[in-house]
Amino acid sequence: MCFKCESNSIQCQLPDAATADAESCCQRPDATVSQCSAAKVFPDKIYKSVQPKGDHVTGMTCECGVFGAIACGEYPTQLDIAQMICLGLVALQHRGQESAGICTSLGKSSKNFSVHKGMGMISNIFNDEAIHKLKGNLGIGHTRYSTAAASEVVNCQPFVVHTAHGALAIAHNGELVNCESLRREVLERGVGLSTHSDSELIAQSLCCAPEDVSEHDGPNWPARIRHFMTLAPLSYSLVVMHKDKIYAVRDSYGNRPLCLGKIVAYDAGHANIQDQVAEGWVVSSESCGFLSIGARYVREVEPGEIIELSRNGYRTVDIVERPDYKRMAFCIFEYVYFARSDSMFEGQMVYSARLQCGRQLARESPLEADLVSSVPESGTAAAHGYARESGLPFGEVLCKNRYVGRTFIQPSTRLRQLGVAKKFGALAQNVEGKRIVLIDDSIVRGNTIGPIIKLLRDAGATEVHIRIASPPLQYPCYMGINIPTREELIANKMNASQLANHVGADSLAYLSVEGLITAVQMNKTHVNPVKSGYCTACLTGEYPGGLPEELSW
């Protein structure tokens, strides 16, 4: 029972929850472990936020996706901005499925915006009526998976706040590692906060001008954004909208992705992007949705860069440098797991980086086998790379059921032991009598790989060797990825040999950290060490911004 709210709706997830200190942990559905007096941050005990979900999450979940679009030329535009943003968010749906929202502006008045947001999948939130009401010549959108606040309507983005200079909308991907100090600063100004979301905190931080900035001619939004960036080193990619402008912002470490695209004519074809007339501009967490809305990838937003988009085009208005002794820290798991395969990072397609991970894995952990295959679809690109490097044939051995949803039927013990069978089927003719190398992108809790191995053995496989196209996950993430606690990560309980025995594999091997970094750099278009670097905190425990401060609210 919680002594603060007299509720026991969820169980405190602290490993030492039985202690007297933990008995006073607030257990409201919207509470986080940070509200528990026992939730101290120690290097060897890293606690994550409590996320009340309907289903037990067995692996990593990504954070959020942001999208913005603005039309060029005279207003009102002929472009359907709301529809473009909606389609852009559909392309980013893999980054979050809990909630979504769109905010649009006519670009004429700063008094109000059109907003529609809600819980669930994008297709369930936005219908023709909702899109029709979102009139505007520019807008921003967001699709969310909660990492720093509960999954509730109040936390849906974009956030809209009304300032002395009009409405301001913001959509955020990431998680602030120093949110407590920012929260104190905002509250000390007498500003009330209605949520525990980092994104509302950012919006409120931008509402007040820095003391050293003159605003006699109106608000200096780039200066306000720069001031916020000096207070919060990471982790975020932001789209900020005010009246007739959108600002695209990426933290100085480049931890979360953000890229720029140009909207071109329908019949533009494959002509040089520089030669094509811009009908508008878009900014997105990933480039995967650009082609579907008639946009072309231009480039990434650089770490620390603030880009201003208007009807006249785009320009860099400021760059906030990180300390000289700090390297860029792009999340390496964007390559491994989170991003869609057709997205572009660092001048290369994610698919090609995953292919190289498979090649590197074959060099580090070769095998004599008959067939290379994958756990669809996450490990497929790496499996093709392993097959090409090893000279072994690639073949499908698992068939994925794409229509598995929630069920209210409680399975029997026997069916529960065959749990994965409802998600996958074995292609028995491809499996029988074969020695199989099965590739997957990662292992988190280790709950699913065992049943898959049993499924293949039941279908006649003589050997099943597991190869993982990433290093073992050993540490949680503070920067926008919902990775479980150290105690839940299987790599902290068993080494590769022990895990192989536990799941029933003939062998199991991971890609090394050095191998992963080598693989993702293989096809990069630039290798400038100053503009290169990866966050491997979940693999090594080396956090680019250090451990987050203790939370007290």
XYZ file of C-alpha atoms in Angstrom:
553
model
C 0.000 0.000 0.000
C 1.332 3.441 -0.901
C 1.496 5.790 2.097
C 1.268 8.804 -0.247
C -1.799 8.005 -2.326
C -3.274 4.911 -0.628
C -3.097 2.987 -3.862
C -1.541 -0.301 -4.799
C -2.514 -0.283 -8.475
C 0.928 -1.341 -9.678
C 3.840 -3.022 -8.028
C 7.000 -1.091 -7.292
C 9.673 -2.411 -9.624
C 12.669 -1.745 -7.377
C 14.807 -4.859 -6.832
C 14.881 -4.012 -3.115
C 11.181 -3.178 -2.905
C 10.816 -5.223 0.264
C 12.792 -2.653 2.280
C 11.000 -0.267 4.596
C 12.101 2.632 2.429
C 10.411 1.168 -0.610
C 7.161 0.569 1.217
C 6.416 4.288 0.922
C 6.864 4.207 -2.844
C 4.059 5.994 -4.635
C 2.372 3.364 -6.786
C -0.107 5.456 -8.784
C -0.472 4.405 -12.446
C 1.206 7.652 -13.507
C 4.005 7.354 -10.971
C 7.614 6.632 -11.768
C 10.209 4.829 -9.721
C 11.881 8.209 -9.302
C 9.064 9.125 -6.889
C 10.106 6.321 -4.567
C 12.331 7.340 -1.668
C 14.370 4.183 -2.283
C 15.087 5.079 -5.907
C 18.601 6.404 -5.570
C 20.804 6.400 -8.624
C 23.870 4.241 -8.195
C 26.327 3.192 -10.927
C 25.633 -0.476 -10.284
C 21.866 -0.180 -9.652
C 20.064 1.666 -12.372
C 16.337 1.982 -11.952
C 13.910 2.644 -14.775
C 10.546 4.370 -14.830
C 7.497 2.290 -14.098
C 5.477 2.031 -17.282
C 1.985 0.640 -16.751
C 1.209 -1.335 -19.874
C -1.512 -3.748 -20.739
C 0.931 -6.342 -21.962
C 4.199 -7.526 -20.537
C 6.977 -6.044 -22.638
C 9.632 -8.590 -23.498
C 12.145 -6.404 -25.307
C 13.247 -2.881 -26.030
C 10.788 -0.243 -27.059
C 11.696 2.860 -28.943
C 10.959 6.386 -27.889
C 9.181 8.736 -30.275
C 9.073 10.105 -33.785
C 8.783 13.777 -34.742
C 7.753 15.285 -38.058
C 7.294 18.796 -39.399
C 6.231 20.246 -42.761
C 5.992 23.762 -44.168
C 4.854 24.983 -47.573
C 6.826 27.443 -49.688
C 5.483 30.413 -51.641
C 2.174 32.182 -51.249
C -0.395 31.116 -48.662
C -2.858 29.454 -48.635
C -0.841 26.592 -50.064
C -2.080 23.895 -52.408
C -0.252 21.293 -50.337
C -2.300 19.300 -47.849
C 0.053 19.853 -44.934
C -1.983 17.893 -42.369
C -2.226 14.892 -44.699
C 1.526 15.027 -45.340
C 2.283 15.086 -41.634
C -0.118 12.201 -41.029
C 1.567 10.091 -43.717
C 4.954 11.070 -42.315
C 3.879 9.847 -38.884
C 2.586 6.590 -40.363
C 6.111 6.022 -41.706
C 7.411 6.640 -38.162
C 4.826 4.412 -36.463
C 7.531 1.884 -35.553
C 8.998 4.509 -33.205
C 5.881 4.699 -31.038
C 2.383 3.249 -30.981
C 0.884 4.669 -27.777
C -0.278 8.084 -28.902
C 0.056 10.628 -31.691
C -0.820 14.211 -32.473
C -0.685 16.913 -35.146
C -0.628 20.681 -34.691
C -1.007 23.082 -37.647
C -0.816 26.818 -38.201
C -2.138 29.072 -40.957
C 0.994 31.170 -40.536
C -0.969 34.396 -40.145
C -1.787 34.584 -36.455
C 0.209 33.556 -33.429
C -2.856 33.375 -31.193
C -3.867 29.771 -31.746
C -3.161 26.544 -33.594
C -5.337 23.668 -34.795
C -4.582 20.554 -32.738
C -5.747 16.953 -32.821
C -4.181 14.189 -30.742
C -5.142 11.010 -28.967
C -4.206 7.561 -27.737
C -3.523 4.599 -29.994
C -2.330 4.012 -33.525
C -2.264 6.826 -36.071
C -4.874 5.133 -38.267
C -7.290 5.109 -35.324
C -6.681 8.732 -34.337
C -6.807 10.529 -37.691
C -9.762 10.121 -40.019
C -10.881 12.382 -42.861
C -12.868 14.603 -40.504
C -9.905 15.122 -38.166
C -7.522 15.884 -41.041
C -10.012 18.318 -42.605
C -10.099 20.343 -39.380
C -6.317 20.649 -39.295
C -6.092 23.549 -41.706
C -2.694 25.113 -42.111
C 0.320 26.000 -44.203
C 2.751 24.506 -41.725
C 2.581 22.010 -38.906
C 4.327 19.493 -36.689
C 3.432 15.968 -35.579
C 4.482 13.372 -33.046
C 4.084 9.656 -32.425
C 4.923 8.470 -28.946
C 6.146 5.648 -26.811
C 6.434 6.879 -23.234
C 9.804 6.762 -21.514
C 9.642 9.575 -18.958
C 5.927 9.848 -18.196
C 2.899 7.602 -18.104
C 0.906 6.577 -21.141
C -2.005 9.005 -20.793
C -3.821 11.546 -22.960
C -2.372 14.436 -20.950
C 1.122 13.455 -22.121
C 0.253 13.301 -25.830
C 2.272 15.615 -28.053
C 2.719 18.095 -29.629
C 2.545 20.261 -26.501
C 1.056 23.711 -27.038
C 1.743 26.529 -24.571
C 0.487 30.092 -24.800
C 3.242 32.642 -24.279
C 3.259 36.433 -24.185
C 4.080 36.276 -27.890
C 1.448 33.747 -28.906
C 1.111 29.987 -29.103
C 4.179 27.753 -29.184
C 4.038 24.056 -30.137
C 6.751 21.506 -29.522
C 7.324 17.822 -30.292
C 10.215 15.988 -28.676
C 12.096 12.743 -29.251
C 14.447 11.724 -26.457
C 14.732 12.100 -22.719
C 16.430 14.872 -20.752
C 19.133 13.503 -18.473
C 19.063 16.600 -16.237
C 15.315 17.155 -16.137
C 15.321 17.661 -12.350
C 17.462 20.810 -12.441
C 15.372 22.193 -15.299
C 12.187 21.364 -13.445
C 13.418 23.217 -10.359
C 14.354 26.237 -12.460
C 10.926 26.371 -14.110
C 9.039 25.886 -10.842
C 11.125 28.551 -9.102
C 9.913 31.027 -11.730
C 6.386 30.385 -10.479
C 5.407 28.318 -13.520
C 3.115 25.370 -12.856
C 3.591 22.071 -14.687
C 0.613 19.872 -15.465
C 2.554 16.716 -16.418
C 5.795 14.909 -15.689
C 6.724 14.964 -19.350
C 10.129 16.253 -20.431
C 8.436 17.789 -23.447
C 6.247 20.137 -21.401
C 9.341 21.087 -19.438
C 11.122 22.048 -22.663
C 8.136 24.084 -23.816
C 7.983 26.005 -20.546
C 11.760 26.556 -20.628
C 11.379 28.282 -23.994
C 8.644 30.602 -22.760
C 11.037 32.919 -20.928
C 13.800 34.891 -22.606
C 17.385 34.607 -21.299
C 18.465 37.622 -19.228
C 21.246 38.554 -21.661
C 18.977 38.584 -24.747
C 17.245 41.742 -25.932
C 13.767 41.242 -27.408
C 12.605 44.769 -28.124
C 11.570 43.721 -31.645
C 9.785 40.554 -30.597
C 10.799 37.108 -29.323
C 14.214 35.788 -30.318
C 13.333 32.117 -30.573
C 16.789 30.944 -31.780
C 18.374 32.628 -28.741
C 15.821 30.999 -26.432
C 16.446 27.610 -27.999
C 20.201 28.092 -27.714
C 19.830 28.992 -24.035
C 17.815 25.829 -23.429
C 20.454 23.756 -25.245
C 23.198 25.102 -22.994
C 21.120 24.047 -19.975
C 20.232 20.596 -21.349
C 23.119 18.824 -23.124
C 21.085 15.786 -24.191
C 19.050 13.919 -25.305
C 16.603 15.382 -27.797
C 15.554 16.092 -31.303
C 12.905 18.819 -31.392
C 10.508 20.456 -33.782
C 9.241 23.797 -32.495
C 6.515 25.821 -34.232
C 5.592 29.470 -33.729
C 3.213 31.311 -36.056
C 4.882 30.979 -39.494
C 8.169 29.207 -38.666
C 9.380 25.770 -37.637
C 12.673 25.216 -35.827
C 14.425 21.857 -36.142
C 16.797 21.221 -33.249
C 19.214 18.405 -32.456
C 21.239 18.128 -29.263
C 24.975 18.817 -29.403
C 25.863 15.138 -29.119
C 23.607 14.130 -32.008
C 22.172 11.374 -29.846
C 18.746 11.231 -31.468
C 18.289 11.374 -35.260
C 16.753 14.215 -37.254
C 16.883 14.903 -40.985
C 15.742 17.424 -43.581
C 13.806 16.826 -46.805
C 12.585 18.876 -49.756
C 9.028 18.586 -51.114
C 9.227 18.537 -54.910
C 6.779 18.311 -57.804
C 5.043 14.983 -58.375
C 6.784 14.476 -61.744
C 10.255 15.532 -60.527
C 11.629 11.999 -60.928
C 15.266 11.338 -59.997
C 16.663 14.692 -61.098
C 19.429 16.270 -59.008
C 17.863 17.434 -55.745
C 19.647 20.775 -56.027
C 17.980 21.457 -59.388
C 14.452 20.792 -58.189
C 12.174 23.622 -57.108
C 11.046 23.343 -53.490
C 7.294 23.278 -52.939
C 7.949 22.893 -49.240
C 10.274 21.450 -46.618
C 9.961 18.608 -44.139
C 11.910 17.531 -41.100
C 11.662 14.063 -39.595
C 13.235 11.643 -37.133
C 13.858 9.361 -40.114
C 13.864 9.763 -43.876
C 11.835 6.592 -44.528
C 8.588 8.468 -45.170
C 9.901 11.135 -47.535
C 9.230 9.411 -50.854
C 5.631 8.581 -49.926
C 4.812 12.296 -49.585
C 6.797 13.501 -52.593
C 9.838 14.654 -50.648
C 13.533 13.978 -51.222
C 16.174 13.485 -48.564
C 18.538 16.470 -48.329
C 20.733 15.939 -45.272
C 20.805 15.327 -41.541
C 20.402 18.099 -39.013
C 23.908 18.377 -37.576
C 24.558 17.905 -33.839
C 23.853 21.175 -32.044
C 22.291 22.755 -35.123
C 19.199 24.966 -35.049
C 17.497 25.142 -38.468
C 14.762 27.661 -39.200
C 12.193 26.664 -41.823
C 9.930 29.286 -43.363
C 7.971 29.811 -46.584
C 11.241 31.154 -48.077
C 13.250 27.989 -47.421
C 15.566 26.926 -44.625
C 18.681 28.307 -42.985
C 20.977 27.430 -40.125
C 20.499 30.094 -37.467
C 22.895 28.732 -34.839
C 25.092 25.797 -33.862
C 25.623 24.952 -30.185
C 28.951 23.190 -29.787
C 29.594 20.454 -27.264
C 32.791 20.532 -25.149
C 35.992 19.894 -27.140
C 36.792 16.782 -25.138
C 33.403 15.195 -25.891
C 32.703 13.181 -29.034
C 29.474 12.839 -30.952
C 27.224 10.191 -29.386
C 24.697 9.018 -31.977
C 22.652 6.124 -30.596
C 24.164 3.041 -32.213
C 20.983 1.050 -31.631
C 19.244 3.163 -34.241
C 21.296 1.095 -36.689
C 20.814 -2.190 -34.863
C 17.139 -2.162 -34.003
C 15.068 1.010 -33.936
C 15.250 2.668 -37.346
C 13.416 1.456 -40.426
C 15.700 -0.272 -42.922
C 15.157 2.295 -45.679
C 16.127 5.291 -43.534
C 19.374 7.186 -44.093
C 21.921 7.948 -41.383
C 25.388 9.379 -41.972
C 25.031 9.060 -45.730
C 24.183 5.348 -45.717
C 21.003 3.332 -45.652
C 20.291 1.508 -42.407
C 19.837 -1.726 -44.363
C 23.421 -1.588 -45.624
C 24.752 -1.068 -42.085
C 22.803 -4.105 -40.870
C 24.139 -6.100 -43.801
C 27.673 -5.195 -42.704
C 26.858 -6.246 -39.133
C 26.043 -9.702 -40.488
C 29.272 -9.809 -42.479
C 31.304 -8.811 -39.436
C 29.496 -11.405 -37.327
C 30.462 -14.104 -39.837
C 34.105 -13.055 -39.564
C 34.042 -13.126 -35.769
C 31.915 -16.258 -35.274
C 32.141 -18.603 -38.300
C 30.346 -21.940 -38.418
C 29.983 -25.094 -40.483
C 26.298 -25.286 -41.294
C 23.806 -25.953 -44.069
C 21.640 -22.853 -43.961
C 21.626 -19.275 -42.691
C 18.298 -17.772 -41.705
C 16.799 -15.046 -39.546
C 14.135 -14.245 -37.012
C 11.846 -12.181 -39.260
C 12.078 -9.380 -39.937
C 14.490 -7.811 -37.499
C 17.439 -10.081 -38.267
C 16.965 -10.511 -42.012
C 19.460 -7.922 -43.286
C 22.179 -9.211 -40.958
C 21.396 -12.803 -41.990
C 21.925 -11.902 -45.649
C 25.250 -10.340 -44.719
C 26.298 -13.434 -42.735
C 25.347 -15.690 -45.624
C 27.283 -13.645 -48.187
C 30.420 -13.473 -46.044
C 30.342 -17.138 -45.024
C 29.376 -18.509 -48.435
C 26.468 -20.407 -46.899
C 23.042 -20.283 -48.563
C 20.310 -18.091 -47.079
C 16.844 -19.546 -46.680
C 13.693 -18.757 -44.723
C 12.866 -21.126 -41.882
C 10.258 -19.097 -39.986
C 6.945 -17.770 -41.230
C 5.613 -14.817 -39.259
C 1.924 -14.511 -38.508
C 1.219 -10.821 -39.113
C -2.251 -10.951 -37.597
C -1.472 -11.945 -34.040
C -3.212 -9.572 -31.658
C -4.314 -9.546 -28.053
C -6.446 -12.403 -26.917
C -8.784 -12.731 -23.976
C -8.500 -16.527 -24.046
C -6.243 -17.835 -21.297
C -4.023 -20.527 -22.873
C -3.492 -23.852 -21.207
C -0.106 -24.679 -19.687
C 0.830 -26.735 -22.748
C -0.009 -23.899 -25.144
C 1.762 -21.400 -22.940
C 4.927 -23.489 -23.197
C 4.554 -23.280 -26.969
C 3.937 -19.553 -26.622
C 5.926 -18.380 -29.624
C 4.034 -20.740 -31.942
C 1.181 -18.261 -32.256
C 3.630 -15.713 -33.680
C 5.801 -17.937 -35.880
C 5.454 -21.071 -37.913
C 8.337 -23.283 -39.062
C 8.896 -24.010 -42.765
C 9.467 -27.706 -42.161
C 10.708 -28.574 -45.656
C 13.462 -25.957 -45.352
C 14.383 -27.067 -41.843
C 14.326 -30.863 -41.765
C 17.759 -32.453 -41.452
C 19.555 -29.094 -41.593
C 22.188 -27.423 -39.457
C 20.829 -23.891 -39.101
C 22.496 -20.610 -38.229
C 19.712 -18.368 -36.950
C 20.459 -14.630 -36.881
C 18.648 -12.084 -34.711
C 19.420 -8.431 -34.087
C 19.470 -8.541 -30.281
C 18.558 -10.443 -27.134
C 17.004 -8.474 -24.283
C 15.295 -10.669 -21.695
C 15.803 -13.904 -23.600
C 12.141 -14.934 -23.386
C 11.439 -15.597 -27.063
C 14.530 -17.244 -28.543
C 14.106 -20.513 -26.602
C 10.618 -21.303 -27.968
C 11.817 -20.452 -31.487
C 14.671 -22.946 -31.167
C 12.238 -25.602 -29.927
C 9.954 -24.849 -32.871
C 12.811 -25.448 -35.315
C 13.923 -28.649 -33.581
C 10.351 -29.941 -33.636
C 10.344 -29.241 -37.378
C 13.412 -31.455 -37.842
C 16.474 -29.214 -37.498
C 19.526 -31.226 -36.423
C 21.430 -28.217 -35.083
C 20.407 -24.648 -34.251
C 23.178 -22.102 -33.738
C 22.236 -18.589 -32.623
C 24.199 -15.570 -33.803
C 23.283 -12.092 -32.532
C 24.161 -9.124 -34.750
C 24.860 -6.835 -31.787
C 26.780 -7.056 -28.503
C 25.072 -8.175 -25.279
C 22.765 -5.570 -23.738
C 23.900 -4.945 -20.171
C 22.806 -1.442 -19.171
C 19.576 0.598 -19.330
C 19.244 3.785 -21.355
C 18.539 7.239 -19.911
C 18.208 8.962 -23.260
C 14.876 7.950 -24.702
C 14.965 4.166 -25.144
C 12.940 2.016 -22.779
C 15.466 -0.723 -22.026
C 14.704 -2.867 -18.951
C 16.639 -2.773 -15.669
C 20.024 -4.465 -15.334
C 18.376 -7.204 -13.314
C 16.044 -8.043 -16.219
C 18.702 -8.105 -18.945
C 19.654 -11.718 -19.606
C 23.260 -10.834 -20.515
C 23.858 -9.810 -16.882
C 22.799 -13.252 -15.676
C 24.453 -15.570 -18.205
C 27.402 -15.536 -20.562
C 26.973 -16.716 -24.157
C 27.690 -20.375 -23.366
C 25.320 -20.442 -20.395
C 22.610 -18.719 -22.408
C 23.005 -21.255 -25.226
C 22.384 -24.072 -22.741
C 19.473 -22.182 -21.197
C 17.627 -21.651 -24.492
C 18.539 -25.010 -26.021
C 20.903 -23.774 -28.755
C 23.955 -25.693 -29.943
C 25.958 -22.477 -29.694
C 25.394 -18.753 -29.266
C 27.643 -15.803 -30.056
C 27.309 -12.025 -30.101
C 28.887 -9.411 -32.329
C 31.597 -7.519 -30.431
C 31.293 -3.815 -29.612
C 34.337 -3.108 -31.791
C 32.817 -5.186 -34.578
C 29.545 -3.281 -34.400
C 31.294 0.088 -34.647
C 33.403 -1.169 -37.566
C 30.311 -2.442 -39.369
C 28.266 0.773 -39.089
C 31.222 2.831 -40.299
C 31.897 0.624 -43.332
C 29.665 2.486 -45.806
C 29.615 5.960 -44.261
C 30.139 8.790 -46.712
C 32.324 10.727 -44.282
C 34.715 9.450 -41.624
C 35.727 12.754 -40.001
C 36.456 11.696 -36.397
C 35.261 15.086 -35.139
C 31.846 14.456 -36.713
C 31.692 10.802 -35.755
C 31.025 8.877 -32.602
C 28.412 6.604 -31.083
C 26.604 6.166 -27.811
C 27.192 2.573 -26.700
C 25.987 3.108 -23.135
C 23.556 0.172 -23.184
C 26.475 -2.077 -24.182
C 29.382 -0.629 -22.188
C 27.873 1.478 -19.407
C 29.754 4.556 -20.668
C 27.138 7.312 -20.743
C 28.070 10.356 -22.845
C 26.504 12.786 -20.385
C 27.171 10.789 -17.221
C 24.490 9.302 -15.004
C 21.322 11.376 -14.604
C 20.847 13.289 -11.392
C 18.611 11.887 -8.682
C 14.967 12.791 -9.215
C 12.959 14.098 -6.268
C 9.582 15.228 -7.609
